[in-house]
mmCIF file of C-alpha atoms in Angstrom:
data_model
loop_
_atom_site.group_PDB
_atom_site.id
_atom_site.type_symbol
_atom_site.label_atom_id
_atom_site.label_comp_id
_atom_site.label_asym_id
_atom_site.label_seq_id
_atom_site.Cartn_x
_atom_site.Cartn_y
_atom_site.Cartn_z
ATOM 1 C CA MET A 15 5.042 34.609 -40.751
ATOM 2 C CA TYR A 16 6.313 37.930 -41.903
ATOM 3 C CA ASN A 17 6.339 40.712 -39.413
ATOM 4 C CA GLU A 18 3.336 39.710 -37.426
ATOM 5 C CA GLY A 19 4.787 40.643 -33.950
ATOM 6 C CA PRO A 20 1.765 42.142 -32.581
ATOM 7 C CA VAL A 21 -0.531 39.080 -33.042
ATOM 8 C CA VAL A 22 1.643 35.984 -33.379
ATOM 9 C CA GLY A 23 2.229 35.397 -29.792
ATOM 10 C CA GLU A 24 -1.543 35.180 -29.086
ATOM 11 C CA VAL A 25 -2.267 33.018 -32.200
ATOM 12 C CA VAL A 26 0.566 30.545 -30.984
ATOM 13 C CA SER A 27 -0.827 30.372 -27.408
ATOM 14 C CA GLU A 28 -4.165 29.754 -28.781
ATOM 15 C CA LEU A 29 -2.915 26.912 -30.935
ATOM 16 C CA LEU A 30 -1.002 25.288 -28.081
ATOM 17 C CA GLY A 31 -4.227 25.166 -26.164
ATOM 18 C CA THR A 32 -5.319 22.390 -28.671
ATOM 19 C CA PHE A 33 -2.126 21.269 -30.492
ATOM 20 C CA PRO A 34 1.092 19.893 -28.917
ATOM 21 C CA HIS A 35 3.426 21.129 -31.378
ATOM 22 C CA VAL A 36 3.476 24.549 -33.256
ATOM 23 C CA VAL A 37 6.083 25.321 -35.685
ATOM 24 C CA CYS A 38 6.341 28.934 -36.795
ATOM 25 C CA VAL A 39 8.381 29.804 -39.989
ATOM 26 C CA ASP A 40 9.627 33.238 -39.587
ATOM 27 C CA ASP A 41 10.128 34.654 -43.124
ATOM 28 C CA GLY A 42 12.765 37.165 -42.455
ATOM 29 C CA SER A 43 10.638 39.428 -40.102
ATOM 30 C CA LYS A 44 12.276 42.530 -38.767
ATOM 31 C CA ASP A 45 9.775 43.225 -35.841
ATOM 32 C CA GLY A 46 10.680 40.492 -33.413
ATOM 33 C CA SER A 47 8.056 38.136 -34.555
ATOM 34 C CA ALA A 48 10.288 35.290 -34.041
ATOM 35 C CA ALA A 49 11.011 36.167 -30.409
ATOM 36 C CA ALA A 50 7.349 36.707 -29.708
ATOM 37 C CA ALA A 51 6.440 33.203 -31.159
ATOM 38 C CA ARG A 52 9.228 31.376 -29.380
ATOM 39 C CA ALA A 53 8.283 33.228 -26.125
ATOM 40 C CA ALA A 54 4.688 31.870 -26.677
ATOM 41 C CA GLY A 55 6.050 28.329 -26.943
ATOM 42 C CA ALA A 56 6.343 27.783 -30.723
ATOM 43 C CA LYS A 57 9.346 26.064 -32.415
ATOM 44 C CA VAL A 58 10.633 28.768 -34.774
ATOM 45 C CA LEU A 59 12.399 28.265 -38.097
ATOM 46 C CA SER A 60 13.942 31.455 -39.383
ATOM 47 C CA HIS A 61 14.608 32.307 -42.956
ATOM 48 C CA PRO A 62 17.574 34.679 -42.975
ATOM 49 C CA ILE A 63 15.883 36.724 -45.722
ATOM 50 C CA ASN A 64 12.209 37.364 -46.758
ATOM 51 C CA LEU A 65 11.176 34.782 -49.438
ATOM 52 C CA GLY A 66 7.490 34.608 -49.503
ATOM 53 C CA GLN A 67 4.608 32.512 -48.129
ATOM 54 C CA GLY A 68 5.097 29.680 -50.314
ATOM 55 C CA ALA A 69 8.622 29.236 -49.493
ATOM 56 C CA ALA A 70 7.759 29.446 -45.794
ATOM 57 C CA LEU A 71 5.171 26.690 -46.005
ATOM 58 C CA GLN A 72 7.785 24.524 -47.844
ATOM 59 C CA THR A 73 10.295 25.119 -45.069
ATOM 60 C CA GLY A 74 7.554 23.841 -42.534
ATOM 61 C CA PHE A 75 6.759 20.810 -44.677
ATOM 62 C CA ASP A 76 10.542 20.168 -44.976
ATOM 63 C CA TYR A 77 10.910 20.490 -41.280
ATOM 64 C CA MET A 78 7.950 18.155 -40.550
ATOM 65 C CA LEU A 79 9.246 15.440 -43.026
ATOM 66 C CA ALA A 80 12.958 15.614 -41.866
ATOM 67 C CA ARG A 81 12.593 16.320 -38.199
ATOM 68 C CA THR A 82 9.463 14.874 -36.906
ATOM 69 C CA ASP A 83 7.354 11.573 -37.443
ATOM 70 C CA ALA A 84 4.096 13.442 -37.390
ATOM 71 C CA THR A 85 1.269 11.833 -39.372
ATOM 72 C CA HIS A 86 -0.528 15.150 -40.178
ATOM 73 C CA VAL A 87 0.358 18.844 -40.463
ATOM 74 C CA VAL A 88 -2.033 21.983 -40.119
ATOM 75 C CA THR A 89 -1.114 25.024 -42.121
ATOM 76 C CA PHE A 90 -2.368 28.082 -40.184
ATOM 77 C CA ASP A 91 -1.746 31.802 -40.911
ATOM 78 C CA ALA A 92 0.096 33.644 -38.309
ATOM 79 C CA ASP A 93 -2.333 36.872 -38.585
ATOM 80 C CA GLY A 94 -5.152 35.390 -36.617
ATOM 81 C CA GLN A 95 -7.675 35.167 -39.521
ATOM 82 C CA TYR A 96 -8.539 31.610 -38.685
ATOM 83 C CA LEU A 97 -10.084 29.924 -35.479
ATOM 84 C CA VAL A 98 -8.253 27.108 -33.685
ATOM 85 C CA SER A 99 -11.481 25.318 -33.284
ATOM 86 C CA ASP A 100 -11.892 25.040 -37.096
ATOM 87 C CA ALA A 101 -8.237 23.598 -37.336
ATOM 88 C CA ALA A 102 -9.083 21.089 -34.660
ATOM 89 C CA ALA A 103 -12.402 20.109 -36.307
ATOM 90 C CA MET A 104 -10.510 19.689 -39.661
ATOM 91 C CA VAL A 105 -7.779 17.339 -38.101
ATOM 92 C CA THR A 106 -10.630 15.207 -36.583
ATOM 93 C CA LYS A 107 -12.181 15.074 -40.058
ATOM 94 C CA ALA A 108 -8.780 14.162 -41.706
ATOM 95 C CA PHE A 109 -8.649 11.214 -39.207
ATOM 96 C CA ALA A 110 -12.244 10.128 -39.556
ATOM 97 C CA THR A 111 -12.296 10.276 -43.568
ATOM 98 C CA SER A 112 -8.537 9.398 -43.955
ATOM 99 C CA VAL A 113 -8.366 11.793 -46.981
ATOM 100 C CA ASP A 114 -4.904 13.141 -47.997
ATOM 101 C CA ILE A 115 -5.827 16.811 -47.600
ATOM 102 C CA VAL A 116 -8.642 18.705 -45.962
ATOM 103 C CA LEU A 117 -9.010 22.284 -47.314
ATOM 104 C CA GLY A 118 -10.661 25.014 -45.386
ATOM 105 C CA SER A 119 -13.409 26.883 -47.194
ATOM 106 C CA ARG A 120 -14.741 30.414 -46.305
ATOM 107 C CA ASN A 121 -17.610 29.874 -48.533
ATOM 108 C CA LEU A 122 -19.152 26.907 -46.800
ATOM 109 C CA GLY A 123 -18.424 28.880 -43.588
ATOM 110 C CA GLN A 124 -18.860 32.331 -42.345
ATOM 111 C CA THR A 125 -16.815 35.181 -43.506
ATOM 112 C CA GLU A 126 -16.776 38.140 -41.107
ATOM 113 C CA GLY A 127 -15.970 41.566 -42.579
ATOM 114 C CA GLN A 128 -14.786 40.577 -46.019
ATOM 115 C CA PRO A 129 -14.557 43.713 -48.150
ATOM 116 C CA PHE A 130 -16.789 43.548 -51.281
ATOM 117 C CA THR A 131 -14.197 43.935 -53.835
ATOM 118 C CA ARG A 132 -12.320 40.935 -52.271
ATOM 119 C CA ARG A 133 -15.393 38.685 -52.477
ATOM 120 C CA VAL A 134 -15.694 39.548 -56.214
ATOM 121 C CA LEU A 135 -12.066 38.853 -56.767
ATOM 122 C CA MET A 136 -12.085 35.502 -54.895
ATOM 123 C CA ALA A 137 -15.204 34.401 -56.794
ATOM 124 C CA ALA A 138 -13.177 35.103 -60.228
ATOM 125 C CA ALA A 139 -10.064 33.341 -58.696
ATOM 126 C CA LEU A 140 -12.161 30.304 -57.812
ATOM 127 C CA ARG A 141 -13.738 29.958 -61.265
ATOM 128 C CA PHE A 142 -10.161 30.080 -62.633
ATOM 129 C CA SER A 143 -8.611 27.458 -60.467
ATOM 130 C CA ARG A 144 -11.634 25.192 -61.151
ATOM 131 C CA THR A 145 -10.981 25.416 -64.810
ATOM 132 C CA VAL A 146 -7.304 25.058 -64.479
ATOM 133 C CA THR A 147 -7.017 22.121 -61.977
ATOM 134 C CA GLY A 148 -10.465 20.441 -62.709
ATOM 135 C CA ILE A 149 -10.955 20.223 -58.860
ATOM 136 C CA GLU A 150 -14.482 21.343 -57.972
ATOM 137 C CA LEU A 151 -13.472 23.383 -54.893
ATOM 138 C CA THR A 152 -15.877 25.816 -53.301
ATOM 139 C CA ASP A 153 -12.955 28.053 -52.214
ATOM 140 C CA THR A 154 -9.440 28.792 -53.323
ATOM 141 C CA HIS A 155 -6.387 30.438 -51.621
ATOM 142 C CA ASN A 156 -7.674 29.431 -48.268
ATOM 143 C CA GLY A 157 -4.672 29.095 -45.947
ATOM 144 C CA LEU A 158 -6.179 26.617 -43.535
ATOM 145 C CA ARG A 159 -5.289 23.040 -44.534
ATOM 146 C CA VAL A 160 -4.556 19.501 -43.026
ATOM 147 C CA LEU A 161 -2.287 17.410 -44.891
ATOM 148 C CA THR A 162 -1.141 14.052 -44.221
ATOM 149 C CA ARG A 163 2.565 13.058 -44.201
ATOM 150 C CA SER A 164 2.358 11.649 -47.674
ATOM 151 C CA ALA A 165 0.421 14.705 -48.920
ATOM 152 C CA ALA A 166 2.989 17.029 -47.616
ATOM 153 C CA ALA A 167 5.897 14.956 -49.235
ATOM 154 C CA GLN A 168 4.056 15.660 -52.669
ATOM 155 C CA MET A 169 4.038 19.275 -52.233
ATOM 156 C CA ASN A 170 7.547 20.507 -53.175
ATOM 157 C CA LEU A 171 6.376 24.085 -53.731
ATOM 158 C CA ARG A 172 8.178 26.087 -56.357
ATOM 159 C CA GLN A 173 5.899 29.120 -56.201
ATOM 160 C CA PHE A 174 7.415 31.315 -53.358
ATOM 161 C CA GLY A 175 4.881 34.099 -53.594
ATOM 162 C CA MET A 176 1.036 33.824 -53.044
ATOM 163 C CA ALA A 177 0.729 31.611 -56.088
ATOM 164 C CA HIS A 178 1.594 28.566 -53.991
ATOM 165 C CA ALA A 179 -2.033 28.101 -53.023
ATOM 166 C CA SER A 180 -2.953 27.359 -56.579
ATOM 167 C CA GLU A 181 0.136 25.141 -56.815
ATOM 168 C CA ILE A 182 -1.104 23.166 -53.947
ATOM 169 C CA GLU A 183 -4.376 22.585 -55.622
ATOM 170 C CA SER A 184 -2.513 21.549 -58.850
ATOM 171 C CA ARG A 185 -0.433 19.103 -56.795
ATOM 172 C CA VAL A 186 -3.576 17.727 -55.412
ATOM 173 C CA ALA A 187 -4.905 17.190 -59.042
ATOM 174 C CA ALA A 188 -1.472 15.930 -60.390
ATOM 175 C CA ALA A 189 -0.880 13.468 -57.711
ATOM 176 C CA SER A 190 -4.657 12.440 -57.490
ATOM 177 C CA LEU A 191 -4.720 13.016 -53.754
ATOM 178 C CA THR A 192 -8.100 12.488 -51.995
ATOM 179 C CA TRP A 193 -9.329 15.625 -50.506
ATOM 180 C CA CYS A 194 -12.313 17.169 -48.922
ATOM 181 C CA GLU A 195 -13.424 20.566 -47.708
ATOM 182 C CA HIS A 196 -14.283 21.971 -44.302
ATOM 183 C CA PRO A 197 -16.319 25.169 -43.508
ATOM 184 C CA VAL A 198 -14.348 27.704 -41.919
ATOM 185 C CA THR A 199 -14.791 31.199 -40.449
ATOM 186 C CA MET A 200 -12.603 33.893 -41.400
ATOM 187 C CA ARG A 201 -12.073 36.882 -39.318
ATOM 188 C CA TYR A 202 -11.109 39.897 -41.480
ATOM 189 C CA SER A 203 -10.270 42.144 -38.570
ATOM 190 C CA ASP A 204 -8.682 45.738 -38.999
ATOM 191 C CA TYR A 205 -5.367 44.279 -38.406
ATOM 192 C CA SER A 206 -5.694 41.456 -41.256
ATOM 193 C CA ARG A 207 -7.007 44.063 -43.552
ATOM 194 C CA SER A 208 -4.216 46.458 -42.903
ATOM 195 C CA LYS A 209 -1.661 43.694 -43.274
ATOM 196 C CA GLY A 210 -3.346 41.719 -46.174
ATOM 197 C CA GLN A 211 -2.756 41.433 -49.876
ATOM 198 C CA SER A 212 -3.732 44.075 -52.312
ATOM 199 C CA ASN A 213 -6.368 42.972 -54.738
ATOM 200 C CA LEU A 214 -3.905 43.836 -57.605
ATOM 201 C CA ASN A 215 -1.645 40.991 -56.390
ATOM 202 C CA ALA A 216 -4.205 38.559 -58.195
ATOM 203 C CA LEU A 217 -2.412 39.839 -61.483
ATOM 204 C CA ASN A 218 0.841 38.764 -60.086
ATOM 205 C CA ILE A 219 -0.416 35.414 -59.051
ATOM 206 C CA LEU A 220 -1.785 34.967 -62.474
ATOM 207 C CA PHE A 221 1.628 35.913 -64.029
ATOM 208 C CA ASP A 222 3.639 33.614 -61.979
ATOM 209 C CA LEU A 223 1.314 30.808 -62.703
ATOM 210 C CA ALA A 224 1.424 31.619 -66.416
ATOM 211 C CA THR A 225 5.217 31.819 -66.804
ATOM 212 C CA ASP A 226 5.796 28.893 -64.555
ATOM 213 C CA ARG A 227 3.578 26.822 -66.694
ATOM 214 C CA LEU A 228 5.561 27.906 -69.958
ATOM 215 C CA GLY A 229 8.819 27.024 -68.113
ATOM 216 C CA ALA A 230 7.665 23.580 -66.898
ATOM 217 C CA THR A 231 6.126 22.221 -70.195
ATOM 218 C CA ALA A 232 8.455 23.610 -72.851
ATOM 219 C CA MET B 3 7.523 39.968 -96.743
ATOM 220 C CA ILE B 4 10.770 38.315 -95.923
ATOM 221 C CA ILE B 5 11.403 40.590 -93.047
ATOM 222 C CA ARG B 6 8.099 39.761 -91.194
ATOM 223 C CA ILE B 7 8.571 36.049 -91.500
ATOM 224 C CA PHE B 8 12.261 36.421 -90.319
ATOM 225 C CA LEU B 9 11.300 38.462 -87.139
ATOM 226 C CA LEU B 10 8.473 36.448 -86.144
ATOM 227 C CA ALA B 11 10.147 33.318 -86.568
ATOM 228 C CA SER B 12 13.069 34.490 -84.752
ATOM 229 C CA ILE B 13 11.107 35.713 -81.754
ATOM 230 C CA LEU B 14 9.187 32.388 -81.644
ATOM 231 C CA LEU B 15 12.584 30.288 -81.920
ATOM 232 C CA MET B 16 14.097 32.242 -79.025
ATOM 233 C CA VAL B 17 11.368 31.853 -76.723
ATOM 234 C CA ILE B 18 11.076 28.015 -77.566
ATOM 235 C CA VAL B 19 14.811 27.674 -77.159
ATOM 236 C CA LEU B 20 14.989 29.747 -74.040
ATOM 237 C CA LEU B 21 12.265 28.047 -72.108
ATOM 238 C CA LYS B 22 13.064 24.808 -73.134
ATOM 239 C CA ALA B 23 16.791 24.601 -72.269
ATOM 240 C CA ARG B 24 18.175 24.305 -68.713
ATOM 241 C CA PRO B 25 21.072 26.766 -68.459
ATOM 242 C CA SER B 26 23.950 25.045 -69.823
ATOM 243 C CA GLY B 27 27.408 25.441 -71.654
ATOM 244 C CA GLY B 28 25.624 25.097 -74.965
ATOM 245 C CA ARG B 29 23.144 27.826 -74.543
ATOM 246 C CA LEU B 30 25.681 30.071 -73.012
ATOM 247 C CA ALA B 31 27.949 29.612 -76.278
ATOM 248 C CA MET B 32 25.004 30.333 -78.384
ATOM 249 C CA THR B 33 24.125 33.542 -76.565
ATOM 250 C CA ARG B 34 27.879 34.411 -76.979
ATOM 251 C CA LEU B 35 27.696 33.747 -80.703
ATOM 252 C CA ILE B 36 24.697 35.795 -81.261
ATOM 253 C CA GLY B 37 26.136 38.528 -79.170
ATOM 254 C CA PHE B 38 29.295 38.573 -81.469
ATOM 255 C CA ALA B 39 27.177 38.479 -84.510
ATOM 256 C CA VAL B 40 25.143 41.514 -83.232
ATOM 257 C CA ALA B 41 28.523 43.272 -82.287
ATOM 258 C CA LEU B 42 29.958 42.473 -85.864
ATOM 259 C CA GLY B 43 26.721 43.920 -87.463
ATOM 260 C CA ALA B 44 26.970 47.059 -85.500
ATOM 261 C CA ALA B 45 30.588 47.637 -86.276
ATOM 262 C CA ALA B 46 29.742 47.110 -89.950
ATOM 263 C CA SER B 47 26.979 49.641 -89.793
ATOM 264 C CA VAL B 48 29.276 52.045 -88.315
ATOM 265 C CA ILE B 49 32.040 51.590 -90.880
ATOM 266 C CA ALA B 50 29.689 51.365 -93.942
ATOM 267 C CA PRO B 51 26.434 52.798 -93.227
ATOM 268 C CA SER B 52 25.323 52.070 -96.679
ATOM 269 C CA LEU B 53 25.538 48.372 -96.000
ATOM 270 C CA VAL B 54 22.793 48.561 -93.477
ATOM 271 C CA THR B 55 20.481 50.100 -96.038
ATOM 272 C CA GLU B 56 21.360 47.341 -98.677
ATOM 273 C CA ALA B 57 20.975 44.669 -96.085
ATOM 274 C CA ALA B 58 17.507 46.296 -95.227
ATOM 275 C CA ASN B 59 16.556 46.434 -98.902
ATOM 276 C CA LEU B 60 17.740 42.736 -99.312
ATOM 277 C CA VAL B 61 15.102 41.513 -96.696
ATOM 278 C CA GLY B 62 12.293 44.061 -97.687
ATOM 279 C CA VAL B 63 12.764 46.871 -95.164
ATOM 280 C CA ARG B 64 12.954 50.362 -96.885
ATOM 281 C CA GLU B 65 15.327 52.086 -94.246
ATOM 282 C CA GLY B 66 18.490 50.836 -92.744
ATOM 283 C CA PRO B 67 17.680 52.343 -89.275
ATOM 284 C CA ASN B 68 14.391 50.383 -89.251
ATOM 285 C CA LEU B 69 16.270 47.230 -89.626
ATOM 286 C CA ILE B 70 18.351 48.005 -86.807
ATOM 287 C CA LEU B 71 15.330 48.776 -84.696
ATOM 288 C CA TYR B 72 13.796 45.420 -85.533
ATOM 289 C CA VAL B 73 16.874 43.590 -84.721
ATOM 290 C CA LEU B 74 17.173 45.607 -81.408
ATOM 291 C CA VAL B 75 13.624 44.670 -80.536
ATOM 292 C CA VAL B 76 14.528 40.959 -81.143
ATOM 293 C CA VAL B 77 17.652 41.201 -78.957
ATOM 294 C CA PHE B 78 15.847 42.983 -76.149
ATOM 295 C CA VAL B 79 13.162 40.229 -75.931
ATOM 296 C CA PHE B 80 15.707 37.616 -75.994
ATOM 297 C CA THR B 81 17.877 39.201 -73.210
ATOM 298 C CA THR B 82 14.829 39.741 -71.037
ATOM 299 C CA ILE B 83 13.533 36.214 -71.243
ATOM 300 C CA THR B 84 17.208 34.812 -70.495
ATOM 301 C CA GLN B 85 17.368 37.158 -67.433
ATOM 302 C CA ASN B 86 14.032 36.117 -66.191
ATOM 303 C CA VAL B 87 14.740 32.464 -66.463
ATOM 304 C CA ARG B 88 18.023 32.900 -64.786
ATOM 305 C CA ILE B 89 16.515 35.009 -61.896
ATOM 306 C CA ARG B 90 13.860 32.429 -61.339
ATOM 307 C CA GLU B 91 16.547 29.671 -61.117
ATOM 308 C CA LEU B 92 18.526 31.950 -58.770
ATOM 309 C CA ASP B 93 15.520 32.468 -56.645
ATOM 310 C CA ARG B 94 15.022 28.788 -56.243
ATOM 311 C CA ARG B 95 18.449 28.105 -55.099
ATOM 312 C CA LEU B 96 18.417 31.105 -52.738
ATOM 313 C CA ALA B 97 15.241 29.580 -51.200
ATOM 314 C CA ASN B 98 16.784 26.145 -50.797
ATOM 315 C CA LEU B 99 19.981 27.711 -49.070
ATOM 316 C CA ALA B 100 17.673 29.765 -46.828
ATOM 317 C CA ARG B 101 15.551 26.864 -45.877
ATOM 318 C CA ALA B 102 18.748 24.808 -45.148
ATOM 319 C CA GLN B 103 20.053 27.548 -43.090
ATOM 320 C CA ALA B 104 16.645 27.733 -41.133
ATOM 321 C CA LEU B 105 16.864 24.072 -40.371
ATOM 322 C CA LEU B 106 20.316 24.131 -39.234
ATOM 323 C CA ASP B 107 19.853 27.149 -36.989
ATOM 324 C CA PHE B 108 16.877 25.461 -35.463
ATOM 325 C CA ASP B 109 18.940 22.211 -34.908
ATOM 326 C CA ARG B 110 21.644 24.072 -33.348
ATOM 327 C CA SER B 111 19.239 26.132 -30.953
ATOM 328 C CA VAL B 112 17.702 22.753 -29.730
ATOM 329 C CA ASP B 113 21.150 21.295 -29.144
ATOM 330 C CA ALA B 114 22.223 24.370 -27.147
ATOM 331 C CA HIS B 115 18.954 24.283 -25.130
ATOM 332 C CA GLU B 116 19.423 20.621 -24.367
ATOM 333 C CA SER B 117 23.046 21.087 -23.169
ATOM 334 C CA THR B 118 22.076 23.945 -20.882
ATOM 335 C CA VAL B 119 19.252 21.829 -19.351
ATOM 336 C CA ASP B 120 21.885 18.972 -18.773
ATOM 337 C CA SER B 121 24.209 21.348 -16.985
ATOM 338 C CA VAL B 122 21.609 22.930 -14.778
ATOM 339 C CA HIS B 123 20.195 19.566 -13.784
ATOM 340 C CA PRO B 124 22.991 17.069 -14.069
ATOM 341 C CA ARG B 125 21.794 13.511 -14.540
ATOM 342 C CA GLY B 126 22.629 10.598 -12.217
#
């Protein structure tokens, strides 16, 4: 989370109603998000500086692998875009199907109040990621996921910004992890819209992915 | 034209070399050597401007200053890519450091919490 003070407490307490452990990675927030999350009962890991969402996710995975013996981990955005009930259903699905990773898909579910330009952009991003990874997802860059311990160990994310979502998909392809999707409902509230990414950020993601590819294969 | 082949080949070579190599002593040395060569060339062009034009004519460029511009472009691209690779590596290290710090802090807060709980409710 990064500067999600107004909502994170509520998100954490909602989660704690269903899940026994909530770990919040505070990505160098300046607005007391860490204290709010801690007060709500989450375990809080604090980056001393802001690094980006990908880096925060990796910190969460590292914590899970090094300090717990959990079998599954849920990744859940701190801004309240997702429903706890969706997360719970995805965990049930993960146990039932024993796939390595369950990915949330807003296109199988409902999306409330998504701006039109964002919908067009996400459609283009989806086509791109299908082509690149060869995985026939129905959604991309959805932050709600359930990973098994071994899947989390495969991640080792190097993209610290938003491109990590594509990176996760390429890890799934590279390590031939088994996966399935689950419909999720997204709440694009005024809060998340005001906090959310600019559409132009898609260009940054493309650039990050392209240059990383050069660096990795050469 | 010789100059076109030279420029394109050198740009391509730099990109390949830079992206392929991990930062190491050898690449650093190469960077420095190229730096010296550029400096020497610059000094020569100041001392004897006609040399630049002669060198330019030799590789098929009409004017000396044009040759300097081309070389500068190549050097600029080279520098940019080097810095980019370096910054990315630094970012990675920084993130690992921050991550280690976050985990350490967490462990410490858990320890502190446990010891206060012990002192408030002494066991036994």
